[in-house]
CSV table of C-alpha atoms in Angstrom, one decimal:
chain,number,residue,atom,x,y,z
A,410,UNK,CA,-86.2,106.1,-3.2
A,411,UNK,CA,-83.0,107.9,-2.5
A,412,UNK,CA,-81.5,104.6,-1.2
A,413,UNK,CA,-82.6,102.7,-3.9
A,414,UNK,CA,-81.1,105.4,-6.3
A,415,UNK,CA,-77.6,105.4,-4.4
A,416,UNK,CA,-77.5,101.2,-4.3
A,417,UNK,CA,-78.6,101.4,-8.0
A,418,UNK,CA,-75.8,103.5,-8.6
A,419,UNK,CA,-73.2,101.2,-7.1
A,420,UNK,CA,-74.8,98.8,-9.2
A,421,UNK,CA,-73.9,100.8,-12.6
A,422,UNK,CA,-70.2,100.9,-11.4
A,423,UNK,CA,-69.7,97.7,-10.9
A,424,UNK,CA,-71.7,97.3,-14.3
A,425,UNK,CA,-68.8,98.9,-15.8
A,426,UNK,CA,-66.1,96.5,-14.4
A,427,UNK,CA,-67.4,94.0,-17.1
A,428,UNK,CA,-66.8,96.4,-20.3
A,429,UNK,CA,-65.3,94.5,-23.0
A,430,UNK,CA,-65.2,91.1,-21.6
A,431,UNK,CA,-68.5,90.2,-21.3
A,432,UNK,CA,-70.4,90.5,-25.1
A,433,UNK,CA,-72.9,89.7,-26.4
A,434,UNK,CA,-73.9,89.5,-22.8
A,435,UNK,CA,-75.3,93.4,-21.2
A,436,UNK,CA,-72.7,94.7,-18.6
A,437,UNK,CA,-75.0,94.0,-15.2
A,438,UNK,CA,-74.1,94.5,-11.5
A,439,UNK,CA,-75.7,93.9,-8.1
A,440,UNK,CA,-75.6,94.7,-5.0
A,441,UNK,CA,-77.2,92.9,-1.7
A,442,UNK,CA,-78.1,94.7,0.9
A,443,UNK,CA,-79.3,93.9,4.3
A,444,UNK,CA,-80.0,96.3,7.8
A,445,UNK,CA,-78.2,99.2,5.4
A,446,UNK,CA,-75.1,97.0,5.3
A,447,UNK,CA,-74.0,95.6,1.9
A,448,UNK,CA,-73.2,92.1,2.5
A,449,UNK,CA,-72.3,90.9,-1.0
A,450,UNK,CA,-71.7,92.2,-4.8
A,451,UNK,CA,-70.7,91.6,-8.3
A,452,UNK,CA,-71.1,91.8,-11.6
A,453,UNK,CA,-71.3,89.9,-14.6
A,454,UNK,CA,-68.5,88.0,-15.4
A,455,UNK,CA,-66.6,87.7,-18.9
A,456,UNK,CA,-69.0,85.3,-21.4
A,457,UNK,CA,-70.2,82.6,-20.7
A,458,UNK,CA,-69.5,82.9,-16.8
A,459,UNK,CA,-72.0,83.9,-13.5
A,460,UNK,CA,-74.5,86.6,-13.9
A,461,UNK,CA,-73.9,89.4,-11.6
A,462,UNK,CA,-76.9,88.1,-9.0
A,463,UNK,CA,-74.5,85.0,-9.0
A,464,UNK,CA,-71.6,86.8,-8.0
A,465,UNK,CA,-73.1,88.9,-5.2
A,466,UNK,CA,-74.5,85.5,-3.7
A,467,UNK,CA,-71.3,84.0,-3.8
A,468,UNK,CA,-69.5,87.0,-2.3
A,469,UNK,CA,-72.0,87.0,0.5
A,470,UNK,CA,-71.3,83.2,0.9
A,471,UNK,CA,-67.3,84.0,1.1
A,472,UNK,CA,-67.3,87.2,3.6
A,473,UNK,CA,-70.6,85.1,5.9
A,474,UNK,CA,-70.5,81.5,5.4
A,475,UNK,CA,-73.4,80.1,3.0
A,476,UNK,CA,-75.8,79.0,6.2
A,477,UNK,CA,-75.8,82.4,8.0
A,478,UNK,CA,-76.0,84.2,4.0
A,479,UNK,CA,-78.9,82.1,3.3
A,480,UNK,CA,-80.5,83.4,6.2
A,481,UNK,CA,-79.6,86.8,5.7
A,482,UNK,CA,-81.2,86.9,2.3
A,483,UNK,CA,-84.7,86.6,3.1
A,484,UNK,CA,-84.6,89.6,5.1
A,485,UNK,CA,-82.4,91.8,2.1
A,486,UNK,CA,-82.8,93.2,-1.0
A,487,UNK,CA,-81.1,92.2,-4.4
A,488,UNK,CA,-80.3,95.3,-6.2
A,489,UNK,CA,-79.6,94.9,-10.0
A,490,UNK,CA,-79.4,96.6,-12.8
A,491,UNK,CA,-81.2,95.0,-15.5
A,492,UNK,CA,-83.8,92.8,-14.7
A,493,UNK,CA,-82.3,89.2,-14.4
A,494,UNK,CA,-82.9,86.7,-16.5
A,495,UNK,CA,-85.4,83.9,-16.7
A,496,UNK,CA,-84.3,81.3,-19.0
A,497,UNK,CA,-81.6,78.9,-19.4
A,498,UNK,CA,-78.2,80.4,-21.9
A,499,UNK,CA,-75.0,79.5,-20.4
A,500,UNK,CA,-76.1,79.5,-17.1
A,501,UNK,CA,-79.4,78.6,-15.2
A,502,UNK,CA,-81.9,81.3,-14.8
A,503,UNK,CA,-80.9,84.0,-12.1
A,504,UNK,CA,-84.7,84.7,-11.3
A,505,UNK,CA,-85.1,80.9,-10.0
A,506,UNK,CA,-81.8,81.7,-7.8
A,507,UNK,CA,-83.8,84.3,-6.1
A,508,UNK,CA,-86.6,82.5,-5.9
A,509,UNK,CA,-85.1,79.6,-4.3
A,510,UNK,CA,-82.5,81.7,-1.8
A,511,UNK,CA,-85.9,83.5,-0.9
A,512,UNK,CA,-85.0,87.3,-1.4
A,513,UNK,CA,-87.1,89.8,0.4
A,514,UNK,CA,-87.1,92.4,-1.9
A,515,UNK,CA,-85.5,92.7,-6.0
A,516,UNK,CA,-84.7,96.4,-6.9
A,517,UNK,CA,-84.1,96.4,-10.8
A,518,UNK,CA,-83.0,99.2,-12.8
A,519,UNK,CA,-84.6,98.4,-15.9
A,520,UNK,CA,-86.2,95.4,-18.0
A,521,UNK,CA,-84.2,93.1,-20.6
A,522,UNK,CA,-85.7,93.4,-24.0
A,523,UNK,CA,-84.2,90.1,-24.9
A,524,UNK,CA,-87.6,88.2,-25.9
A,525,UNK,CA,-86.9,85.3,-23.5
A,526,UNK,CA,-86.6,87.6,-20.8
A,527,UNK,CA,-88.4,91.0,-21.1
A,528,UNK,CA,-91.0,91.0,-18.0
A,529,UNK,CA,-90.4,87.2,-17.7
A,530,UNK,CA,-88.2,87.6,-14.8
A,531,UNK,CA,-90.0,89.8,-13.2
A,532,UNK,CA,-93.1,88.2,-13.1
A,533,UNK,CA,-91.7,85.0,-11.8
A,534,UNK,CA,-90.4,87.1,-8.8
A,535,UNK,CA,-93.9,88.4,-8.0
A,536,UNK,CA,-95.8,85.2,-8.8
A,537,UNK,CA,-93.0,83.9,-6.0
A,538,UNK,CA,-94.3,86.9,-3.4
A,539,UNK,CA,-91.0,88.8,-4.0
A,540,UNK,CA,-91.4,92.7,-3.2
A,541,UNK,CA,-90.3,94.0,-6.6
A,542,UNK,CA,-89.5,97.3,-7.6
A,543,UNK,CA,-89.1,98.3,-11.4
A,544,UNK,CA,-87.1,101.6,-13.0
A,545,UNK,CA,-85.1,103.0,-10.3
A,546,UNK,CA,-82.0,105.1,-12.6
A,547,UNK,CA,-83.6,103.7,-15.4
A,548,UNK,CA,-82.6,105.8,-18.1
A,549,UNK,CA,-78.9,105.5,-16.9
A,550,UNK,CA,-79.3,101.8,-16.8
A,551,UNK,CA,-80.6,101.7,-20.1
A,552,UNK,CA,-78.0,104.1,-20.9
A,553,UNK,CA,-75.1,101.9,-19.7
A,554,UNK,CA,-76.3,98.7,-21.8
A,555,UNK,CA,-77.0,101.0,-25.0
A,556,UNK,CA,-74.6,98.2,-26.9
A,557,UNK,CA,-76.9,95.2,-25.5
A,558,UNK,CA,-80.1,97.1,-26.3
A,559,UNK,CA,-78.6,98.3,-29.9
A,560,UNK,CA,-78.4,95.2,-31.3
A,561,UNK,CA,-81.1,93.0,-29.3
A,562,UNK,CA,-83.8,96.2,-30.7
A,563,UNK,CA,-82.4,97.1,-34.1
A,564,UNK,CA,-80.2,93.6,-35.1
A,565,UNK,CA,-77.3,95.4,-35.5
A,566,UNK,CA,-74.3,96.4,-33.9
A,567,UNK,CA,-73.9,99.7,-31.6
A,568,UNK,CA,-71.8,102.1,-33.9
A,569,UNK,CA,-69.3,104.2,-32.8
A,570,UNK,CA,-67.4,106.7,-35.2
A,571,UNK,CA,-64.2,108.3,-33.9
A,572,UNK,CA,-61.9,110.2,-35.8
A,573,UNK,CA,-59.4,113.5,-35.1
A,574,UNK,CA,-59.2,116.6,-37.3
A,575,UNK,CA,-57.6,120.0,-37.1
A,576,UNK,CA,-59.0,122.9,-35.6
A,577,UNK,CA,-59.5,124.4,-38.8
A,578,UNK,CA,-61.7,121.3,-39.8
A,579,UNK,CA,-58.5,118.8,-41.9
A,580,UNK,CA,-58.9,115.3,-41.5
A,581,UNK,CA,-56.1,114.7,-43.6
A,582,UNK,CA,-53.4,116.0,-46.0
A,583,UNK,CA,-54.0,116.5,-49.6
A,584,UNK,CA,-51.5,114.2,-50.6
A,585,UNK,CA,-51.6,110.5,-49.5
A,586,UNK,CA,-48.8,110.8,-46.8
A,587,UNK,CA,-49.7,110.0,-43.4
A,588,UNK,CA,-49.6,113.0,-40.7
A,589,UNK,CA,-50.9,112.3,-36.9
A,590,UNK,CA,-53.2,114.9,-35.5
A,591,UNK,CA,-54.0,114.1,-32.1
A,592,UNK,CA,-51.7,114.0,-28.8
A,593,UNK,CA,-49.8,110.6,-27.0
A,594,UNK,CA,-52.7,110.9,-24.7
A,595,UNK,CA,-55.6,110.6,-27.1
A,596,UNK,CA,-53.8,108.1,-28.9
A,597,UNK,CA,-53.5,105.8,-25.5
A,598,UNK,CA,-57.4,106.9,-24.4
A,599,UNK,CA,-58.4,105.2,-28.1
A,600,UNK,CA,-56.4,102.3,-27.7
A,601,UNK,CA,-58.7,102.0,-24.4
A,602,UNK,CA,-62.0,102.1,-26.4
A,603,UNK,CA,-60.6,99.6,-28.4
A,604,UNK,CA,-60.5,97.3,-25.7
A,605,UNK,CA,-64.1,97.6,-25.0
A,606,UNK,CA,-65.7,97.1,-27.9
A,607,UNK,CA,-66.3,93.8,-29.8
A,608,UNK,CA,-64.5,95.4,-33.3
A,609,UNK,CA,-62.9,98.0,-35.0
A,610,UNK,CA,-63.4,98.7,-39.2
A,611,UNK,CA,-60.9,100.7,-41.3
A,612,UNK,CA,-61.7,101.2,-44.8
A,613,UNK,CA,-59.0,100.2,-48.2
A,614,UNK,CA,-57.4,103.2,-47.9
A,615,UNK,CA,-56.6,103.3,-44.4
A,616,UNK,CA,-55.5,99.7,-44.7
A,617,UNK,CA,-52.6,100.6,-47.5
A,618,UNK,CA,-51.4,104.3,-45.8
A,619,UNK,CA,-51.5,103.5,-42.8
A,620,UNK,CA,-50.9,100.2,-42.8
A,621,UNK,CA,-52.5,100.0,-38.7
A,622,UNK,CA,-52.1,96.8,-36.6
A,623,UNK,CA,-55.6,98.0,-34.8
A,624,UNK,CA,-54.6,96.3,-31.2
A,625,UNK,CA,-54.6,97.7,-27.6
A,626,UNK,CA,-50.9,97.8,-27.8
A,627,UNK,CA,-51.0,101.0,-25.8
A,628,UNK,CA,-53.5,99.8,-23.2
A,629,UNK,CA,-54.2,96.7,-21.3
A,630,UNK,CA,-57.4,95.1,-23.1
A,631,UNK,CA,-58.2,92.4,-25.3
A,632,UNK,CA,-58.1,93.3,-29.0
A,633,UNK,CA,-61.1,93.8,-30.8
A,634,UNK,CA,-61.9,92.1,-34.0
A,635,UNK,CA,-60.5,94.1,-37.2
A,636,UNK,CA,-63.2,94.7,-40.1
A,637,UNK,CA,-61.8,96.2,-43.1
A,638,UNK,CA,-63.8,97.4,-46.1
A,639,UNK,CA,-61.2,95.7,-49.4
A,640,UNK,CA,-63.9,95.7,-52.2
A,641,UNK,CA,-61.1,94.3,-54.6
A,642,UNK,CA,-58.7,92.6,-52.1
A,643,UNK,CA,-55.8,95.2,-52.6
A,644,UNK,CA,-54.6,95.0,-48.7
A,645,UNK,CA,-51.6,92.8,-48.9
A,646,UNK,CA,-51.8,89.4,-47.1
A,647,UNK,CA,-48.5,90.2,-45.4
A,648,UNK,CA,-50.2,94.0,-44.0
A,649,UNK,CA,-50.2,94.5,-40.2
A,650,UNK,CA,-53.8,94.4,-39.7
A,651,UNK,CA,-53.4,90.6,-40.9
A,652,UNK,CA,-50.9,89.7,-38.0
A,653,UNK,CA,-51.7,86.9,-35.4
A,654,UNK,CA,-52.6,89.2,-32.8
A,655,UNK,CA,-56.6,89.1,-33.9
A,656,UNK,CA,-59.4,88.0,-36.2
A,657,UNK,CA,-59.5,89.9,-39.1
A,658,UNK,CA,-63.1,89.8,-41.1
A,659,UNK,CA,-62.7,91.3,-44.4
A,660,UNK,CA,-65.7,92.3,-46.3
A,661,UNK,CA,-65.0,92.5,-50.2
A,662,UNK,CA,-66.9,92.1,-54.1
A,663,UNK,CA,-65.0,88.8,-54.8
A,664,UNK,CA,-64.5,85.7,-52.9
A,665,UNK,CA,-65.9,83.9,-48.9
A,666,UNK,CA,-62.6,82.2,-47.8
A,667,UNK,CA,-61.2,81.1,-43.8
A,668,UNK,CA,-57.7,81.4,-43.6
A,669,UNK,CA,-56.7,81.0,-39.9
A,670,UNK,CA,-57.3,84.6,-38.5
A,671,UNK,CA,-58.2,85.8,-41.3
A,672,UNK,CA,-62.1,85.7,-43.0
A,673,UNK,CA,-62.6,86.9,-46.2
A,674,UNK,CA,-67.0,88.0,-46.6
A,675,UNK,CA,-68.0,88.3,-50.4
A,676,UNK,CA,-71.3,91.1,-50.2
A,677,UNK,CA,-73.5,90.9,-53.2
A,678,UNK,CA,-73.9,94.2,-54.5
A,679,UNK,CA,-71.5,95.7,-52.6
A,680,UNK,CA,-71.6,99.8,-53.2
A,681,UNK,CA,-75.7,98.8,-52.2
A,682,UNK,CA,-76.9,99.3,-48.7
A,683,UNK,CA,-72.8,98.4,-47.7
A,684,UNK,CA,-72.9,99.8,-44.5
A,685,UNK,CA,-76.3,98.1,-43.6
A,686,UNK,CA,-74.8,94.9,-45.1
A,687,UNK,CA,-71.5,94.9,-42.9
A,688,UNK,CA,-73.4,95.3,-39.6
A,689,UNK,CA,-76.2,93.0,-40.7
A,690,UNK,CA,-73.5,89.9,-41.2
A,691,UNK,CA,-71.8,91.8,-38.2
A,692,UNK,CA,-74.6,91.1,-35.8
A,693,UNK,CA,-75.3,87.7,-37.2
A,694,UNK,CA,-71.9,86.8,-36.0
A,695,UNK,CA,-72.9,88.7,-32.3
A,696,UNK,CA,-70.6,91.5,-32.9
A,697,UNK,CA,-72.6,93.9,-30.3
A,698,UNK,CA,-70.3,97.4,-31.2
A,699,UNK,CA,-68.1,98.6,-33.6
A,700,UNK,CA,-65.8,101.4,-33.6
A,701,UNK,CA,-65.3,102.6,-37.3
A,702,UNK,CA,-61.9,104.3,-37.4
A,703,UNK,CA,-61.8,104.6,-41.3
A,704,UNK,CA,-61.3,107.2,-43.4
A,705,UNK,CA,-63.3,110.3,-43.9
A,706,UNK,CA,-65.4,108.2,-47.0
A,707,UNK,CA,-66.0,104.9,-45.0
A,708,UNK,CA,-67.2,107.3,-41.7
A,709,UNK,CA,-68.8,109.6,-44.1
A,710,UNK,CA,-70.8,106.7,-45.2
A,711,UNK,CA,-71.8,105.8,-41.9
A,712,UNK,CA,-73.0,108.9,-41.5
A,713,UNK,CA,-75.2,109.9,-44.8
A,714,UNK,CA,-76.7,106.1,-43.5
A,715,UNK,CA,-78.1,107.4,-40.6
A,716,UNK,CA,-76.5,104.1,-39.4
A,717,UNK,CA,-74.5,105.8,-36.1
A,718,UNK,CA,-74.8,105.9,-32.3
A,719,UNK,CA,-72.1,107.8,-31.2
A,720,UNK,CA,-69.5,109.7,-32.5
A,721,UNK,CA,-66.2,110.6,-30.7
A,722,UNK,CA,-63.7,113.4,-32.5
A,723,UNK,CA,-61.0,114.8,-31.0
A,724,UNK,CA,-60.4,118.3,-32.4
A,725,UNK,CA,-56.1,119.3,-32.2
A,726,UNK,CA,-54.2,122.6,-32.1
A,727,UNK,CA,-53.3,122.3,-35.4
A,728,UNK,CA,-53.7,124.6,-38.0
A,729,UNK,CA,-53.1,123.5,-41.8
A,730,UNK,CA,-54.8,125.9,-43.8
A,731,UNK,CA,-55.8,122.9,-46.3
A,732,UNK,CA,-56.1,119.5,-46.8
A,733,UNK,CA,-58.8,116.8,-46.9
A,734,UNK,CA,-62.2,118.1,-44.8
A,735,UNK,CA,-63.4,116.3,-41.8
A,736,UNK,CA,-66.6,114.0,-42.3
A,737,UNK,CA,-69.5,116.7,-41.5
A,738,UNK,CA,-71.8,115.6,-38.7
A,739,UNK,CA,-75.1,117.2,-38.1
A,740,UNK,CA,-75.5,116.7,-34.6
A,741,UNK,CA,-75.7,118.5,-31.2
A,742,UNK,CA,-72.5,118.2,-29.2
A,743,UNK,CA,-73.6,116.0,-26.2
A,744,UNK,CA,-70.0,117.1,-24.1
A,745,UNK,CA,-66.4,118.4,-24.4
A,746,UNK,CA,-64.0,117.0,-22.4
A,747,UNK,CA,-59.6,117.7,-22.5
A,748,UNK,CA,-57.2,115.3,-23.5
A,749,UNK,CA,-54.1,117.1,-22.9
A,750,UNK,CA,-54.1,119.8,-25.0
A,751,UNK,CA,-57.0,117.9,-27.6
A,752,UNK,CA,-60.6,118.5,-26.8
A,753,UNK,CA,-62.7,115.6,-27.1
A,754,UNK,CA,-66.3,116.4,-28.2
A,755,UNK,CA,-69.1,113.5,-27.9
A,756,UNK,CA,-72.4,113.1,-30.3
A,757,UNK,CA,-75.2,111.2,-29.8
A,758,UNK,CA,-77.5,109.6,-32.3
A,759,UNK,CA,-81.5,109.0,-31.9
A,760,UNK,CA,-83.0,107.8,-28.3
A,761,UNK,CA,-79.4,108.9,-26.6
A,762,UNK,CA,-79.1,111.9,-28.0
């Protein structure tokens, strides 16, 4: 069991590599391992490309030749991290692949609850006299695909709140000027979460006094999608969170229009249920996790919703005295963590809690 733990584990890193390129997909790796030698690995690669069992094959097939791999794989064992799939998507099903290349053994972290899957792959592996084993770092599988599961188990996005406040508990100032709280270093470490999330939402306000462009400009990722919350439509067409750079989906009371980029989502009833709303039409449109980077009313909201997963603030040096509270989260703190002189505190909501 401990080598199927450690395996597992290189498994979950390799996972990672696939953060923020591979959505709606889960982030999967695998490992293949024969005579305690790994002989191939992957992991999944951005949408709509190979599964991670796909990759490892073909990595074994470069470093061995295909012949002598094909041999070699019915005396190893396919580690991966969620259990792989049995059904045709974009590609062919990856428990038929090790069915036909006639795998010893399949080590899987935990099972897909997609419906076409869940239990599906494994049981074509057994029916095919495949050793499996089932739950090996589970949790931390489970864990590392919280986005996937999020919205295949609840239909909604995974949401992520983040915001910085003083140590004295000021989101903002009183007046409607704009005032930075957090370091260079927290700034660039955001820009980074941007990249691996499917989109980012900013509320009215944000859009008009801050007028953010919402990229990765700081950080080498793709941009997310930009969400922002204009019941009336008072953001400016010509604002920077309108530029070319990504889609902008903009939820409002008024009028469903496609201009280029730029989406505009009429709600009816829109102070009803709005945050339920948003990530209802969210996940319809396979938006898998959201960062909401809004004001303290649009996170506040969020939060009096019970509608959260996580929650990232970054708490400064600063001192104001007064100004505009910080959102108030009743939650444990998970973790603190430095970011130069900031510290970083982490909340979870429900099952990861």
């Amino acid at each position: 069991m401990v080598q199927d733990e450690r395996y597992m584990q290189r498994c979950l890193d390799l996972a990672t590599l696939g953060a923020g390129t591979v959505s709606p997909n889960p982030m999967v790796g695998a490992v293949i391992l024969h005579d305690n030698l790994i002989i191939g690995e992957g992991y999944t690669s951005p949408y709509g490309g190979p599964h991670a069992e796909v990759n490892a094959v073909q990595d074994a097939y470069r470093k061995l030749g295909e012949a002598e791999a094909k041999i070699l794989f019915r005396t190893s064992t396919m580690y991966v991290s969620l259990e792989p799939c049995s059904h045709f998507g974009k590609t062919p099903p990856c428990a038929d692949m090790l069915v036909e290349l006639q795998f010893k053994r399949v080590v899987i972290g935990c099972l897909d609850p997609f419906t076409k899957v869940n239990g599906q792959g494994v049981k074509k592996l057994q029916q095919a006299g495949i050793d499996t084993t089932i739950g090996v770092l589970e949790d931390t599988c489970t864990f590392t695909n919280r986005r996937f599961f999020t919205r295949i188990q609840q239909q909604r996005p995974y949401v992520i709140l983040k915001w910085a406040q003083t140590e004295d508990g000021f989101f903002s100032p009183e007046d409607v000027a704009q005032q930075w709280i957090s370091n260079k270093a927290s700034k660039q470490l955001v820009h980074k979460w941007r990249g691996e999330e499917d989109a980012i939402l900013v509320g009215t306000s944000t859009a008009l006094i801050d007028n953010p462009v919402l990229t990765t400009r700081l950080w080498n990722g793709k941009n997310p999608k930009r969400i922002l919350i204009d019941k009336e439509l008072k953001v400016s067409a010509d604002a920077a969170i309108f530029n070319e750079e990504a889609e902008t989906i903009v939820f409002n009371a008024h009028q469903t229009e496609w201009r280029k980029n730029r989406k505009l989502i009429a709600l009816e009833h829109f102070d009803l249920y709005l945050p339920q709303q948003m990530l209802y039409q969210l996940y319809l449109m396979d938006v898998q996790s959201l960062i909401v980077e809004g004001g303290a009313k649009t996170l506040q909201s969020f939060i009096d919703a019970g509608i959260w997963d996580e929650a990232r603030v970054f708490i400064s040096r600063f001192h104001w005295g007064q100004g505009k509270p910080a959102p108030q989260l009743k939650a444990s703190i998970c973790s603190v963590q430095k970011v130069g002189n900031d510290d970083l505190k982490i909340y979870f909501n429900g099952e990861y809690a």
